Structures are given as structure tokens and as C-alpha cells.
PDB file of C-alpha atoms in Angstrom:
ATOM      1  CA  MET A  15       8.256  18.401   2.197  1.00  0.00           C
ATOM      2  CA  THR A  16       9.978  21.327   3.828  1.00  0.00           C
ATOM      3  CA  ASN A  17       8.139  23.474   6.351  1.00  0.00           C
ATOM      4  CA  ARG A  18       7.800  27.054   5.143  1.00  0.00           C
ATOM      5  CA  THR A  19       4.995  29.502   6.444  1.00  0.00           C
ATOM      6  CA  LEU A  20       2.132  29.548   4.028  1.00  0.00           C
ATOM      7  CA  SER A  21       1.009  32.998   2.477  1.00  0.00           C
ATOM      8  CA  SER A  22      -2.781  32.059   2.454  1.00  0.00           C
ATOM      9  CA  PRO A  23      -5.055  31.242   5.539  1.00  0.00           C
ATOM     10  CA  PRO A  24      -6.753  27.995   5.901  1.00  0.00           C
ATOM     11  CA  LEU A  25      -9.768  27.607   3.710  1.00  0.00           C
ATOM     12  CA  VAL A  26     -11.962  25.935   6.375  1.00  0.00           C
ATOM     13  CA  ALA A  27     -12.390  26.358  10.055  1.00  0.00           C
ATOM     14  CA  GLU A  28     -10.167  24.722  12.659  1.00  0.00           C
ATOM     15  CA  PRO A  29     -11.478  21.322  13.720  1.00  0.00           C
ATOM     16  CA  ALA A  30     -13.263  20.858  17.058  1.00  0.00           C
ATOM     17  CA  PRO A  31     -10.965  19.557  19.808  1.00  0.00           C
ATOM     18  CA  ALA A  32     -12.620  16.109  19.723  1.00  0.00           C
ATOM     19  CA  GLU A  33     -11.525  15.727  16.143  1.00  0.00           C
ATOM     20  CA  ARG A  34      -7.977  16.636  16.954  1.00  0.00           C
ATOM     21  CA  SER A  35      -7.835  14.060  19.932  1.00  0.00           C
ATOM     22  CA  GLY A  36      -9.025  11.045  18.026  1.00  0.00           C
ATOM     23  CA  ALA A  37     -12.679  11.301  16.730  1.00  0.00           C
ATOM     24  CA  ALA A  38     -13.069  10.288  13.085  1.00  0.00           C
ATOM     25  CA  TRP A  39     -11.338  12.484  10.629  1.00  0.00           C
ATOM     26  CA  THR A  40     -13.170  14.296   7.906  1.00  0.00           C
ATOM     27  CA  ARG A  41     -11.969  15.971   4.734  1.00  0.00           C
ATOM     28  CA  SER A  42     -12.529  19.467   6.234  1.00  0.00           C
ATOM     29  CA  SER A  43     -10.859  18.575   9.513  1.00  0.00           C
ATOM     30  CA  ARG A  44      -7.882  16.973   7.737  1.00  0.00           C
ATOM     31  CA  ARG A  45      -7.550  20.095   5.568  1.00  0.00           C
ATOM     32  CA  ALA A  46      -7.550  22.400   8.701  1.00  0.00           C
ATOM     33  CA  ARG A  47      -4.674  20.383  10.355  1.00  0.00           C
ATOM     34  CA  LEU A  48      -2.700  20.271   7.248  1.00  0.00           C
ATOM     35  CA  ASP A  49      -1.244  23.838   7.497  1.00  0.00           C
ATOM     36  CA  GLY A  50      -0.269  23.295  11.066  1.00  0.00           C
ATOM     37  CA  LEU A  51       1.489  19.941  10.163  1.00  0.00           C
ATOM     38  CA  LEU A  52       3.410  21.660   7.373  1.00  0.00           C
ATOM     39  CA  ALA A  53       4.626  24.097   9.843  1.00  0.00           C
ATOM     40  CA  GLU A  54       5.630  21.523  12.443  1.00  0.00           C
ATOM     41  CA  ARG A  55       7.699  19.035  10.395  1.00  0.00           C
ATOM     42  CA  ILE A  56       8.402  17.233   7.169  1.00  0.00           C
ATOM     43  CA  LEU A  57       5.410  15.235   5.842  1.00  0.00           C
ATOM     44  CA  VAL A  58       6.246  12.100   4.154  1.00  0.00           C
ATOM     45  CA  LEU A  59       4.698  11.092   0.880  1.00  0.00           C
ATOM     46  CA  ASP A  60       4.373   7.512  -0.417  1.00  0.00           C
ATOM     47  CA  GLY A  61       6.665   5.933  -3.112  1.00  0.00           C
ATOM     48  CA  ALA A  62       6.001   4.594  -6.531  1.00  0.00           C
ATOM     49  CA  MET A  63       2.971   2.728  -7.416  1.00  0.00           C
ATOM     50  CA  GLY A  64       3.754   1.358 -10.799  1.00  0.00           C
ATOM     51  CA  THR A  65       7.048  -0.489  -9.976  1.00  0.00           C
ATOM     52  CA  MET A  66       5.212  -2.119  -6.833  1.00  0.00           C
ATOM     53  CA  LEU A  67       2.321  -3.287  -9.164  1.00  0.00           C
ATOM     54  CA  GLN A  68       4.706  -4.480 -11.636  1.00  0.00           C
ATOM     55  CA  ALA A  69       6.332  -6.721  -9.095  1.00  0.00           C
ATOM     56  CA  HIS A  70       3.193  -8.933  -9.288  1.00  0.00           C
ATOM     57  CA  ARG A  71       4.060  -9.697 -12.866  1.00  0.00           C
ATOM     58  CA  PHE A  72       0.344  -9.629 -13.854  1.00  0.00           C
ATOM     59  CA  ASP A  73      -0.326 -11.074 -17.284  1.00  0.00           C
ATOM     60  CA  GLU A  74      -2.979  -9.688 -20.037  1.00  0.00           C
ATOM     61  CA  ALA A  75      -5.753 -11.750 -18.407  1.00  0.00           C
ATOM     62  CA  ALA A  76      -5.060 -10.294 -14.815  1.00  0.00           C
ATOM     63  CA  TYR A  77      -5.124  -6.786 -16.269  1.00  0.00           C
ATOM     64  CA  ARG A  78      -8.318  -7.541 -18.066  1.00  0.00           C
ATOM     65  CA  GLY A  79     -10.235  -9.387 -15.263  1.00  0.00           C
ATOM     66  CA  ALA A  80     -13.689 -10.751 -16.030  1.00  0.00           C
ATOM     67  CA  ARG A  81     -15.070  -7.350 -17.085  1.00  0.00           C
ATOM     68  CA  PHE A  82     -12.604  -6.493 -19.780  1.00  0.00           C
ATOM     69  CA  ARG A  83     -12.145  -9.997 -20.956  1.00  0.00           C
ATOM     70  CA  ASP A  84     -13.316  -9.194 -24.590  1.00  0.00           C
ATOM     71  CA  HIS A  85     -11.853  -5.758 -24.907  1.00  0.00           C
ATOM     72  CA  PRO A  86     -10.500  -5.432 -28.421  1.00  0.00           C
ATOM     73  CA  ARG A  87      -7.154  -3.807 -27.445  1.00  0.00           C
ATOM     74  CA  ASP A  88      -4.213  -4.979 -25.352  1.00  0.00           C
ATOM     75  CA  LEU A  89      -4.512  -3.707 -21.688  1.00  0.00           C
ATOM     76  CA  LYS A  90      -1.212  -5.110 -20.170  1.00  0.00           C
ATOM     77  CA  GLY A  91       0.721  -2.173 -18.730  1.00  0.00           C
ATOM     78  CA  ASP A  92      -2.236  -0.115 -18.049  1.00  0.00           C
ATOM     79  CA  ASN A  93      -1.563  -0.005 -14.287  1.00  0.00           C
ATOM     80  CA  ASP A  94      -4.337   2.278 -13.446  1.00  0.00           C
ATOM     81  CA  LEU A  95      -6.786  -0.213 -14.759  1.00  0.00           C
ATOM     82  CA  LEU A  96      -5.895  -2.627 -11.869  1.00  0.00           C
ATOM     83  CA  SER A  97      -7.806  -0.248  -9.501  1.00  0.00           C
ATOM     84  CA  LEU A  98     -10.920  -1.958 -11.240  1.00  0.00           C
ATOM     85  CA  THR A  99      -9.489  -5.406 -12.096  1.00  0.00           C
ATOM     86  CA  GLN A 100      -7.007  -6.091  -9.102  1.00  0.00           C
ATOM     87  CA  PRO A 101      -8.100  -3.685  -6.451  1.00  0.00           C
ATOM     88  CA  ASP A 102      -6.564  -5.853  -3.625  1.00  0.00           C
ATOM     89  CA  ALA A 103      -3.174  -5.510  -4.895  1.00  0.00           C
ATOM     90  CA  VAL A 104      -3.645  -1.721  -5.352  1.00  0.00           C
ATOM     91  CA  ARG A 105      -4.913  -1.398  -1.647  1.00  0.00           C
ATOM     92  CA  ALA A 106      -2.024  -3.470  -0.410  1.00  0.00           C
ATOM     93  CA  VAL A 107       0.390  -1.046  -1.983  1.00  0.00           C
ATOM     94  CA  HIS A 108      -1.167   1.930  -0.274  1.00  0.00           C
ATOM     95  CA  THR A 109      -1.290   0.056   3.199  1.00  0.00           C
ATOM     96  CA  GLY A 110       2.424  -0.885   2.830  1.00  0.00           C
ATOM     97  CA  TYR A 111       3.275   2.784   2.331  1.00  0.00           C
ATOM     98  CA  LEU A 112       1.072   3.797   5.377  1.00  0.00           C
ATOM     99  CA  ASP A 113       2.663   1.233   7.515  1.00  0.00           C
ATOM    100  CA  ALA A 114       6.011   2.420   6.545  1.00  0.00           C
ATOM    101  CA  GLY A 115       5.047   5.976   7.895  1.00  0.00           C
ATOM    102  CA  ALA A 116       3.478   7.889   4.909  1.00  0.00           C
ATOM    103  CA  ASP A 117       1.466  10.827   5.716  1.00  0.00           C
ATOM    104  CA  ILE A 118       0.136  11.265   2.207  1.00  0.00           C
ATOM    105  CA  ILE A 119      -0.674   8.586  -0.370  1.00  0.00           C
ATOM    106  CA  SER A 120      -1.267   9.201  -3.870  1.00  0.00           C
ATOM    107  CA  THR A 121      -3.918   7.486  -5.888  1.00  0.00           C
ATOM    108  CA  ASN A 122      -3.335   4.932  -8.598  1.00  0.00           C
ATOM    109  CA  SER A 123      -4.459   7.483 -11.326  1.00  0.00           C
ATOM    110  CA  PHE A 124      -1.397   8.984 -12.965  1.00  0.00           C
ATOM    111  CA  THR A 125      -2.677   8.054 -16.491  1.00  0.00           C
ATOM    112  CA  SER A 126      -6.513   8.168 -15.664  1.00  0.00           C
ATOM    113  CA  THR A 127      -7.464  10.797 -18.183  1.00  0.00           C
ATOM    114  CA  ARG A 128      -9.401  10.398 -21.337  1.00  0.00           C
ATOM    115  CA  ILE A 129      -6.284  11.378 -23.328  1.00  0.00           C
ATOM    116  CA  ALA A 130      -3.752   8.783 -21.867  1.00  0.00           C
ATOM    117  CA  GLN A 131      -6.440   6.032 -21.792  1.00  0.00           C
ATOM    118  CA  ALA A 132      -7.079   6.458 -25.457  1.00  0.00           C
ATOM    119  CA  ASP A 133      -3.899   4.323 -25.858  1.00  0.00           C
ATOM    120  CA  TYR A 134      -5.904   1.468 -24.585  1.00  0.00           C
ATOM    121  CA  GLY A 135      -9.108   2.234 -26.126  1.00  0.00           C
ATOM    122  CA  LEU A 136     -10.815   2.907 -22.643  1.00  0.00           C
ATOM    123  CA  GLU A 137     -11.757   6.606 -23.162  1.00  0.00           C
ATOM    124  CA  PRO A 138     -14.071   8.084 -22.054  1.00  0.00           C
ATOM    125  CA  ALA A 139     -16.307   5.373 -20.762  1.00  0.00           C
ATOM    126  CA  VAL A 140     -14.470   4.145 -17.844  1.00  0.00           C
ATOM    127  CA  VAL A 141     -12.189   7.240 -17.099  1.00  0.00           C
ATOM    128  CA  ARG A 142     -14.283   8.673 -14.215  1.00  0.00           C
ATOM    129  CA  GLU A 143     -14.803   5.364 -12.768  1.00  0.00           C
ATOM    130  CA  LEU A 144     -11.141   4.674 -12.723  1.00  0.00           C
ATOM    131  CA  ASN A 145     -10.438   8.026 -10.843  1.00  0.00           C
ATOM    132  CA  VAL A 146     -13.377   7.308  -8.338  1.00  0.00           C
ATOM    133  CA  ALA A 147     -12.247   3.697  -7.735  1.00  0.00           C
ATOM    134  CA  SER A 148      -8.594   4.642  -7.228  1.00  0.00           C
ATOM    135  CA  ALA A 149      -9.429   7.359  -4.748  1.00  0.00           C
ATOM    136  CA  ARG A 150     -11.622   5.213  -2.858  1.00  0.00           C
ATOM    137  CA  LEU A 151      -8.987   2.467  -2.624  1.00  0.00           C
ATOM    138  CA  ALA A 152      -6.594   4.909  -1.193  1.00  0.00           C
ATOM    139  CA  ARG A 153      -9.124   6.338   1.279  1.00  0.00           C
ATOM    140  CA  GLU A 154      -9.951   2.993   2.417  1.00  0.00           C
ATOM    141  CA  ALA A 155      -6.423   2.162   3.199  1.00  0.00           C
ATOM    142  CA  ALA A 156      -6.010   5.750   4.759  1.00  0.00           C
ATOM    143  CA  ASP A 157      -9.035   5.226   6.921  1.00  0.00           C
ATOM    144  CA  GLY A 158      -7.726   2.002   8.272  1.00  0.00           C
ATOM    145  CA  ALA A 159      -4.369   3.739   9.301  1.00  0.00           C
ATOM    146  CA  GLU A 160      -6.324   6.554  10.880  1.00  0.00           C
ATOM    147  CA  ARG A 161      -8.427   4.083  13.030  1.00  0.00           C
ATOM    148  CA  ALA A 162      -4.982   2.517  14.065  1.00  0.00           C
ATOM    149  CA  GLN A 163      -3.714   5.881  15.215  1.00  0.00           C
ATOM    150  CA  PRO A 164      -6.707   8.015  15.724  1.00  0.00           C
ATOM    151  CA  GLU A 165      -4.544  11.047  16.567  1.00  0.00           C
ATOM    152  CA  ARG A 166      -2.708  11.066  13.143  1.00  0.00           C
ATOM    153  CA  PRO A 167      -4.532  12.166   9.869  1.00  0.00           C
ATOM    154  CA  ARG A 168      -3.546  10.424   6.654  1.00  0.00           C
ATOM    155  CA  PHE A 169      -4.106  12.423   3.481  1.00  0.00           C
ATOM    156  CA  VAL A 170      -5.065  11.050   0.045  1.00  0.00           C
ATOM    157  CA  ALA A 171      -3.578  12.992  -2.907  1.00  0.00           C
ATOM    158  CA  GLY A 172      -5.531  12.577  -6.191  1.00  0.00           C
ATOM    159  CA  ALA A 173      -2.897  12.024  -8.768  1.00  0.00           C
ATOM    160  CA  LEU A 174      -3.277  14.108 -12.055  1.00  0.00           C
ATOM    161  CA  GLY A 175      -0.448  12.873 -14.463  1.00  0.00           C
ATOM    162  CA  PRO A 176       0.749  15.074 -17.336  1.00  0.00           C
ATOM    163  CA  THR A 177      -0.993  12.957 -20.007  1.00  0.00           C
ATOM    164  CA  ASN A 178       0.974  11.604 -23.109  1.00  0.00           C
ATOM    165  CA  ARG A 179       0.569  14.681 -25.172  1.00  0.00           C
ATOM    166  CA  THR A 180       2.232  18.081 -25.016  1.00  0.00           C
ATOM    167  CA  ALA A 181       0.441  21.438 -25.926  1.00  0.00           C
ATOM    168  CA  SER A 182       3.722  23.422 -26.347  1.00  0.00           C
ATOM    169  CA  ILE A 183       5.665  21.048 -28.647  1.00  0.00           C
ATOM    170  CA  SER A 184       4.859  19.924 -32.266  1.00  0.00           C
ATOM    171  CA  PRO A 185       4.829  16.140 -32.874  1.00  0.00           C
ATOM    172  CA  ASP A 186       5.621  16.795 -36.341  1.00  0.00           C
ATOM    173  CA  VAL A 187       9.205  18.000 -37.095  1.00  0.00           C
ATOM    174  CA  GLY A 188       7.895  19.120 -40.493  1.00  0.00           C
ATOM    175  CA  ASP A 189       5.116  21.259 -39.071  1.00  0.00           C
ATOM    176  CA  PRO A 190       6.113  23.342 -36.004  1.00  0.00           C
ATOM    177  CA  ALA A 191       2.604  24.670 -35.599  1.00  0.00           C
ATOM    178  CA  ALA A 192       1.086  21.159 -35.233  1.00  0.00           C
ATOM    179  CA  ARG A 193      -0.179  20.012 -31.972  1.00  0.00           C
ATOM    180  CA  GLY A 194      -1.240  16.718 -30.806  1.00  0.00           C
ATOM    181  CA  VAL A 195      -3.809  18.061 -28.337  1.00  0.00           C
ATOM    182  CA  THR A 196      -5.735  21.362 -27.763  1.00  0.00           C
ATOM    183  CA  TRP A 197      -6.197  23.447 -24.647  1.00  0.00           C
ATOM    184  CA  PRO A 198      -9.919  22.611 -24.365  1.00  0.00           C
ATOM    185  CA  GLU A 199      -9.237  18.814 -24.599  1.00  0.00           C
ATOM    186  CA  LEU A 200      -6.547  19.069 -21.811  1.00  0.00           C
ATOM    187  CA  ALA A 201      -8.732  21.335 -19.599  1.00  0.00           C
ATOM    188  CA  GLU A 202     -11.711  18.872 -20.005  1.00  0.00           C
ATOM    189  CA  ALA A 203      -9.631  15.843 -19.415  1.00  0.00           C
ATOM    190  CA  TYR A 204      -8.278  16.938 -16.179  1.00  0.00           C
ATOM    191  CA  ARG A 205     -11.627  18.423 -14.960  1.00  0.00           C
ATOM    192  CA  GLU A 206     -13.348  15.034 -15.671  1.00  0.00           C
ATOM    193  CA  ALA A 207     -10.427  13.146 -13.912  1.00  0.00           C
ATOM    194  CA  ALA A 208     -10.271  15.434 -10.796  1.00  0.00           C
ATOM    195  CA  ALA A 209     -14.176  15.284 -10.585  1.00  0.00           C
ATOM    196  CA  GLY A 210     -13.814  11.561 -10.181  1.00  0.00           C
ATOM    197  CA  LEU A 211     -10.905  11.910  -7.609  1.00  0.00           C
ATOM    198  CA  VAL A 212     -12.900  14.287  -5.469  1.00  0.00           C
ATOM    199  CA  GLU A 213     -15.915  11.892  -5.510  1.00  0.00           C
ATOM    200  CA  GLY A 214     -13.799   9.125  -4.496  1.00  0.00           C
ATOM    201  CA  GLY A 215     -12.456  10.957  -1.306  1.00  0.00           C
ATOM    202  CA  ALA A 216      -9.227  12.582  -2.225  1.00  0.00           C
ATOM    203  CA  ASP A 217      -8.225  15.287   0.395  1.00  0.00           C
ATOM    204  CA  ILE A 218      -5.539  16.947  -2.067  1.00  0.00           C
ATOM    205  CA  LEU A 219      -5.228  17.187  -5.712  1.00  0.00           C
ATOM    206  CA  LEU A 220      -1.790  16.552  -7.002  1.00  0.00           C
ATOM    207  CA  ILE A 221      -0.804  17.927 -10.549  1.00  0.00           C
ATOM    208  CA  GLU A 222       2.509  16.180 -11.024  1.00  0.00           C
ATOM    209  CA  THR A 223       5.445  15.382 -13.343  1.00  0.00           C
ATOM    210  CA  ILE A 224       4.826  18.403 -15.270  1.00  0.00           C
ATOM    211  CA  PHE A 225       7.116  18.675 -18.368  1.00  0.00           C
ATOM    212  CA  ASP A 226       5.244  21.176 -20.182  1.00  0.00           C
ATOM    213  CA  THR A 227       3.917  24.046 -18.149  1.00  0.00           C
ATOM    214  CA  LEU A 228       1.074  24.719 -20.754  1.00  0.00           C
ATOM    215  CA  ASN A 229      -0.418  21.395 -19.925  1.00  0.00           C
ATOM    216  CA  ALA A 230       0.016  22.313 -16.245  1.00  0.00           C
ATOM    217  CA  LYS A 231      -1.922  25.546 -16.732  1.00  0.00           C
ATOM    218  CA  ALA A 232      -4.627  23.594 -18.475  1.00  0.00           C
ATOM    219  CA  ALA A 233      -4.878  21.321 -15.743  1.00  0.00           C
ATOM    220  CA  ILE A 234      -5.106  24.235 -13.258  1.00  0.00           C
ATOM    221  CA  PHE A 235      -7.948  25.625 -15.412  1.00  0.00           C
ATOM    222  CA  GLY A 236      -9.739  22.288 -15.362  1.00  0.00           C
ATOM    223  CA  VAL A 237      -9.348  22.015 -11.694  1.00  0.00           C
ATOM    224  CA  GLU A 238     -10.639  25.506 -10.874  1.00  0.00           C
ATOM    225  CA  SER A 239     -13.691  25.040 -13.184  1.00  0.00           C
ATOM    226  CA  LEU A 240     -14.390  22.077 -11.056  1.00  0.00           C
ATOM    227  CA  PHE A 241     -14.174  23.871  -7.825  1.00  0.00           C
ATOM    228  CA  ASP A 242     -16.473  26.594  -9.172  1.00  0.00           C
ATOM    229  CA  GLU A 243     -18.928  23.808 -10.027  1.00  0.00           C
ATOM    230  CA  LEU A 244     -18.770  22.060  -6.778  1.00  0.00           C
ATOM    231  CA  GLY A 245     -18.706  25.374  -4.600  1.00  0.00           C
ATOM    232  CA  GLU A 246     -15.691  24.050  -2.582  1.00  0.00           C
ATOM    233  CA  ARG A 247     -11.863  23.927  -2.864  1.00  0.00           C
ATOM    234  CA  LEU A 248      -9.294  21.331  -2.186  1.00  0.00           C
ATOM    235  CA  PRO A 249      -5.703  22.079  -1.610  1.00  0.00           C
ATOM    236  CA  VAL A 250      -3.564  21.617  -4.713  1.00  0.00           C
ATOM    237  CA  ILE A 251       0.075  20.387  -5.116  1.00  0.00           C
ATOM    238  CA  ILE A 252       1.804  21.288  -8.214  1.00  0.00           C
ATOM    239  CA  SER A 253       5.153  19.370  -9.103  1.00  0.00           C
ATOM    240  CA  GLY A 254       7.093  19.897 -12.098  1.00  0.00           C
ATOM    241  CA  THR A 255      10.156  17.628 -13.572  1.00  0.00           C
ATOM    242  CA  ILE A 256      13.432  18.702 -14.855  1.00  0.00           C
ATOM    243  CA  VAL A 257      14.557  16.830 -17.851  1.00  0.00           C
ATOM    244  CA  ASP A 258      18.141  17.953 -18.371  1.00  0.00           C
ATOM    245  CA  ALA A 259      21.226  19.082 -16.528  1.00  0.00           C
ATOM    246  CA  SER A 260      20.525  22.675 -17.567  1.00  0.00           C
ATOM    247  CA  GLY A 261      17.511  22.680 -14.990  1.00  0.00           C
ATOM    248  CA  ARG A 262      14.658  23.108 -17.501  1.00  0.00           C
ATOM    249  CA  THR A 263      11.349  21.434 -18.198  1.00  0.00           C
ATOM    250  CA  LEU A 264      10.817  19.793 -21.505  1.00  0.00           C
ATOM    251  CA  SER A 265       8.972  22.989 -22.727  1.00  0.00           C
ATOM    252  CA  GLY A 266      12.023  25.032 -21.918  1.00  0.00           C
ATOM    253  CA  GLN A 267      11.306  26.728 -18.717  1.00  0.00           C
ATOM    254  CA  THR A 268      13.803  27.347 -15.787  1.00  0.00           C
ATOM    255  CA  VAL A 269      12.570  26.495 -12.297  1.00  0.00           C
ATOM    256  CA  GLU A 270      12.017  30.112 -11.501  1.00  0.00           C
ATOM    257  CA  ALA A 271       9.941  30.556 -14.754  1.00  0.00           C
ATOM    258  CA  PHE A 272       8.142  27.413 -13.958  1.00  0.00           C
ATOM    259  CA  TRP A 273       7.004  28.936 -10.541  1.00  0.00           C
ATOM    260  CA  HIS A 274       5.924  32.224 -11.826  1.00  0.00           C
ATOM    261  CA  SER A 275       3.778  30.524 -14.647  1.00  0.00           C
ATOM    262  CA  ILE A 276       1.841  28.763 -12.089  1.00  0.00           C
ATOM    263  CA  ARG A 277       1.845  30.756  -8.855  1.00  0.00           C
ATOM    264  CA  HIS A 278      -1.469  32.214  -9.817  1.00  0.00           C
ATOM    265  CA  ALA A 279      -3.163  28.879  -8.804  1.00  0.00           C
ATOM    266  CA  ASP A 280      -2.154  29.564  -5.253  1.00  0.00           C
ATOM    267  CA  PRO A 281      -0.979  25.925  -4.643  1.00  0.00           C
ATOM    268  CA  LEU A 282      -0.641  24.691  -1.074  1.00  0.00           C
ATOM    269  CA  ILE A 283       2.809  23.088  -1.976  1.00  0.00           C
ATOM    270  CA  VAL A 284       4.946  23.312  -5.107  1.00  0.00           C
ATOM    271  CA  GLY A 285       7.859  20.920  -5.818  1.00  0.00           C
ATOM    272  CA  LEU A 286       9.758  18.880  -8.250  1.00  0.00           C
ATOM    273  CA  ASN A 287       9.699  15.126  -8.862  1.00  0.00           C
ATOM    274  CA  CYS A 288      11.227  12.297 -10.865  1.00  0.00           C
ATOM    275  CA  ALA A 289      13.935  14.035 -13.055  1.00  0.00           C
ATOM    276  CA  LEU A 290      17.550  13.076 -12.906  1.00  0.00           C
ATOM    277  CA  GLY A 291      17.762  11.560  -9.491  1.00  0.00           C
ATOM    278  CA  PRO A 292      18.172  13.157  -5.920  1.00  0.00           C
ATOM    279  CA  ARG A 293      21.871  14.514  -6.444  1.00  0.00           C
ATOM    280  CA  GLN A 294      20.991  16.475  -9.700  1.00  0.00           C
ATOM    281  CA  LEU A 295      17.619  17.605  -8.287  1.00  0.00           C
ATOM    282  CA  ARG A 296      18.757  19.013  -5.184  1.00  0.00           C
ATOM    283  CA  GLU A 297      20.210  22.239  -6.589  1.00  0.00           C
ATOM    284  CA  HIS A 298      16.983  22.908  -8.589  1.00  0.00           C
ATOM    285  CA  LEU A 299      15.052  22.379  -5.322  1.00  0.00           C
ATOM    286  CA  ASP A 300      17.335  25.004  -3.702  1.00  0.00           C
ATOM    287  CA  VAL A 301      16.414  27.562  -6.426  1.00  0.00           C
ATOM    288  CA  LEU A 302      12.636  26.673  -6.011  1.00  0.00           C
ATOM    289  CA  SER A 303      12.673  26.974  -2.207  1.00  0.00           C
ATOM    290  CA  ARG A 304      14.152  30.535  -2.635  1.00  0.00           C
ATOM    291  CA  VAL A 305      11.485  31.897  -5.000  1.00  0.00           C
ATOM    292  CA  ALA A 306       8.455  30.061  -3.800  1.00  0.00           C
ATOM    293  CA  ASP A 307       6.727  31.454  -0.774  1.00  0.00           C
ATOM    294  CA  ARG A 308       5.233  28.175   0.428  1.00  0.00           C
ATOM    295  CA  PRO A 309       6.191  24.637   1.344  1.00  0.00           C
ATOM    296  CA  VAL A 310       8.368  22.790  -1.235  1.00  0.00           C
ATOM    297  CA  SER A 311       7.929  19.112  -2.035  1.00  0.00           C
ATOM    298  CA  ALA A 312      10.463  16.672  -3.489  1.00  0.00           C
ATOM    299  CA  TYR A 313      10.162  13.103  -4.566  1.00  0.00           C
ATOM    300  CA  PRO A 314      13.039  12.084  -7.100  1.00  0.00           C
ATOM    301  CA  ASN A 315      13.335   8.962  -8.986  1.00  0.00           C
ATOM    302  CA  ALA A 316      16.350   6.682  -9.051  1.00  0.00           C
ATOM    303  CA  GLY A 317      18.158   8.814 -11.598  1.00  0.00           C
ATOM    304  CA  LEU A 318      19.511   7.800 -14.910  1.00  0.00           C
ATOM    305  CA  PRO A 319      20.643   4.158 -15.527  1.00  0.00           C
ATOM    306  CA  ASN A 320      24.414   3.225 -15.361  1.00  0.00           C
ATOM    307  CA  GLU A 321      26.354   1.634 -18.128  1.00  0.00           C
ATOM    308  CA  LEU A 322      25.037  -1.774 -17.269  1.00  0.00           C
ATOM    309  CA  GLY A 323      21.275  -0.507 -17.293  1.00  0.00           C
ATOM    310  CA  GLY A 324      20.906  -0.754 -13.649  1.00  0.00           C
ATOM    311  CA  TYR A 325      20.488   1.975 -10.939  1.00  0.00           C
ATOM    312  CA  ASP A 326      23.244   3.109  -8.593  1.00  0.00           C
ATOM    313  CA  GLU A 327      20.800   4.904  -6.148  1.00  0.00           C
ATOM    314  CA  THR A 328      19.424   2.905  -3.371  1.00  0.00           C
ATOM    315  CA  PRO A 329      16.086   3.698  -1.580  1.00  0.00           C
TER     316      PRO A 329
END
């Protein structure tokens, strides 16, 4: 994440000297330190969660655990559910990234909304629990890293993925006006997920992999509604994704248009992730860094597969 001066002041008071010199970090003292760190150096975000969990080759029974043994739908592939059924595996991924030097780790909650979990028949009963559990696992790992290095705060970013529905594009080619989800449904789904992440100990909320800016605006609305309910605010990172070489999101916006559509949320950091790999993403990040008056984040994927179905990019 590049270091660019923020346009807004810290939302909480500067931590006491004892906190900066090694006393236990709190959410408020981490927040107060975050602005300074962004001005000092690049902060390191963790890597992929899904591929690390998939390396365990968990079968259907492992995904289900004892609790969901009799669930009527297949659950294999619901990686977020592993926060409840295989918590040690999730915690180990976080710990590995922290040991590798990550400043910020993101929760295993990319699909933990009632909209996405509907594919597994798990909405809405366990959605909030998924988010709370995922944030707590990340926070436990981060707390362990802070105990090992008391002078260095480690941040938990509550991941809010884009859902598997789009508010801007019709799912029916014969009916351009049709929509698979409504604004109120999206906003409530995001608010519900964010509430669980905050309860579980997230320091930051990460609205990520945005392919449809209208979905992102619903997420912002849901998060802002939650902040109003709680009477406190957390920093927000907003990260979009470019889907083709023209540099546009799936809903058709350029990088500049994307930024101007979400800047009202006053995110702490704005960036791009996934997309077409680091080489193709670079030029769009250059554009974003010129128009956005705040720190910029980047976490690309391995790009598009080659002719043999493999990936040419290395870690």
C-alpha cells in the first residue's frame, strides 16, 4: 500500500506512550497508529485464503463437521464455513501470513453474506456467526503476533466480498430490466455481515473485489448504517477489480469513474485487487494513484492462465 498523505484527520485520539512502547494494543490505539504507519512505509496485506484452505483437500465430511452433518445441501467448497468446522486450519493460515510479515490479515468471510450463503442453504441462520467466528480467529492470531512483537500492531480487516449477485446487470438476456437482487437486500446483507465482523474484533472493514459499483455503494450504505447504530466508526478500505484490458469494472466504469462513485464514503484506503495479474493491473493503479487523494492498495492475483491451464506468475 503506497504512502500518500490522508485528507482526513484521525478519528480517535493518539494512543498513550505506554501503548506505543509495548502495552497491549486496543482497537482504538491501533487505529490511531494506522495513519502514521501509512505515512511511514508500505503496509503488507496477507495473501489468498481460499487456495491455502483448499490445499488441505477437505472432503464433504470435513466441511460439515459434527454440527452440519445432517444439513440437506452440499457444503464442500464453502470455505467460509471452515471458520466454524475447521477453525484450527483457518487460524494456521492467519498465523503463517503473520509470521511471513503481514501487517494486515483479512478474515475468512469473503462469502459470508446471506446472499452468497444462500447457495449452501445456510442463510440467514449462521451468517452473523460466520462473520463473528472469522473475525475472532483472525484477531486471536493477530494478538499472538502482537505478544511476540509488542511494538508492532497487527490489523484485522473484516472482508466483505461482492456477493454472487449484481445490482446493475440483468441475469436474463431477454429482460434487461430484471435484477437478481435489490438494493435493500444488498445493503442489509452487508450491514449484517459487517456487524458480525465488528463484534468479532475487526479493526478495519474491507469492501473488496468490487465488479459492480452499485453493489459497492449498497455495501457502503449498509456499513454506514451500522456505524450510525454503533455510534462509532471503523476505517474502511474499498478495493475494486478490473475485468478486461480496457480497464473497466464489469458494470462498465473506468478507474476514475469508480473512484468518484465511492469517494463520498471517505475510505481510509482505496485500491484494486485480483483482475488480470500484476502487469496488467499496474497501469490502472497508476491512474488511481493520480486521482485518489489517499493511500492506494494493490493485491493482484496470478493473472490469466496460459495455454496449458497453468499460471506463469510466481509469488
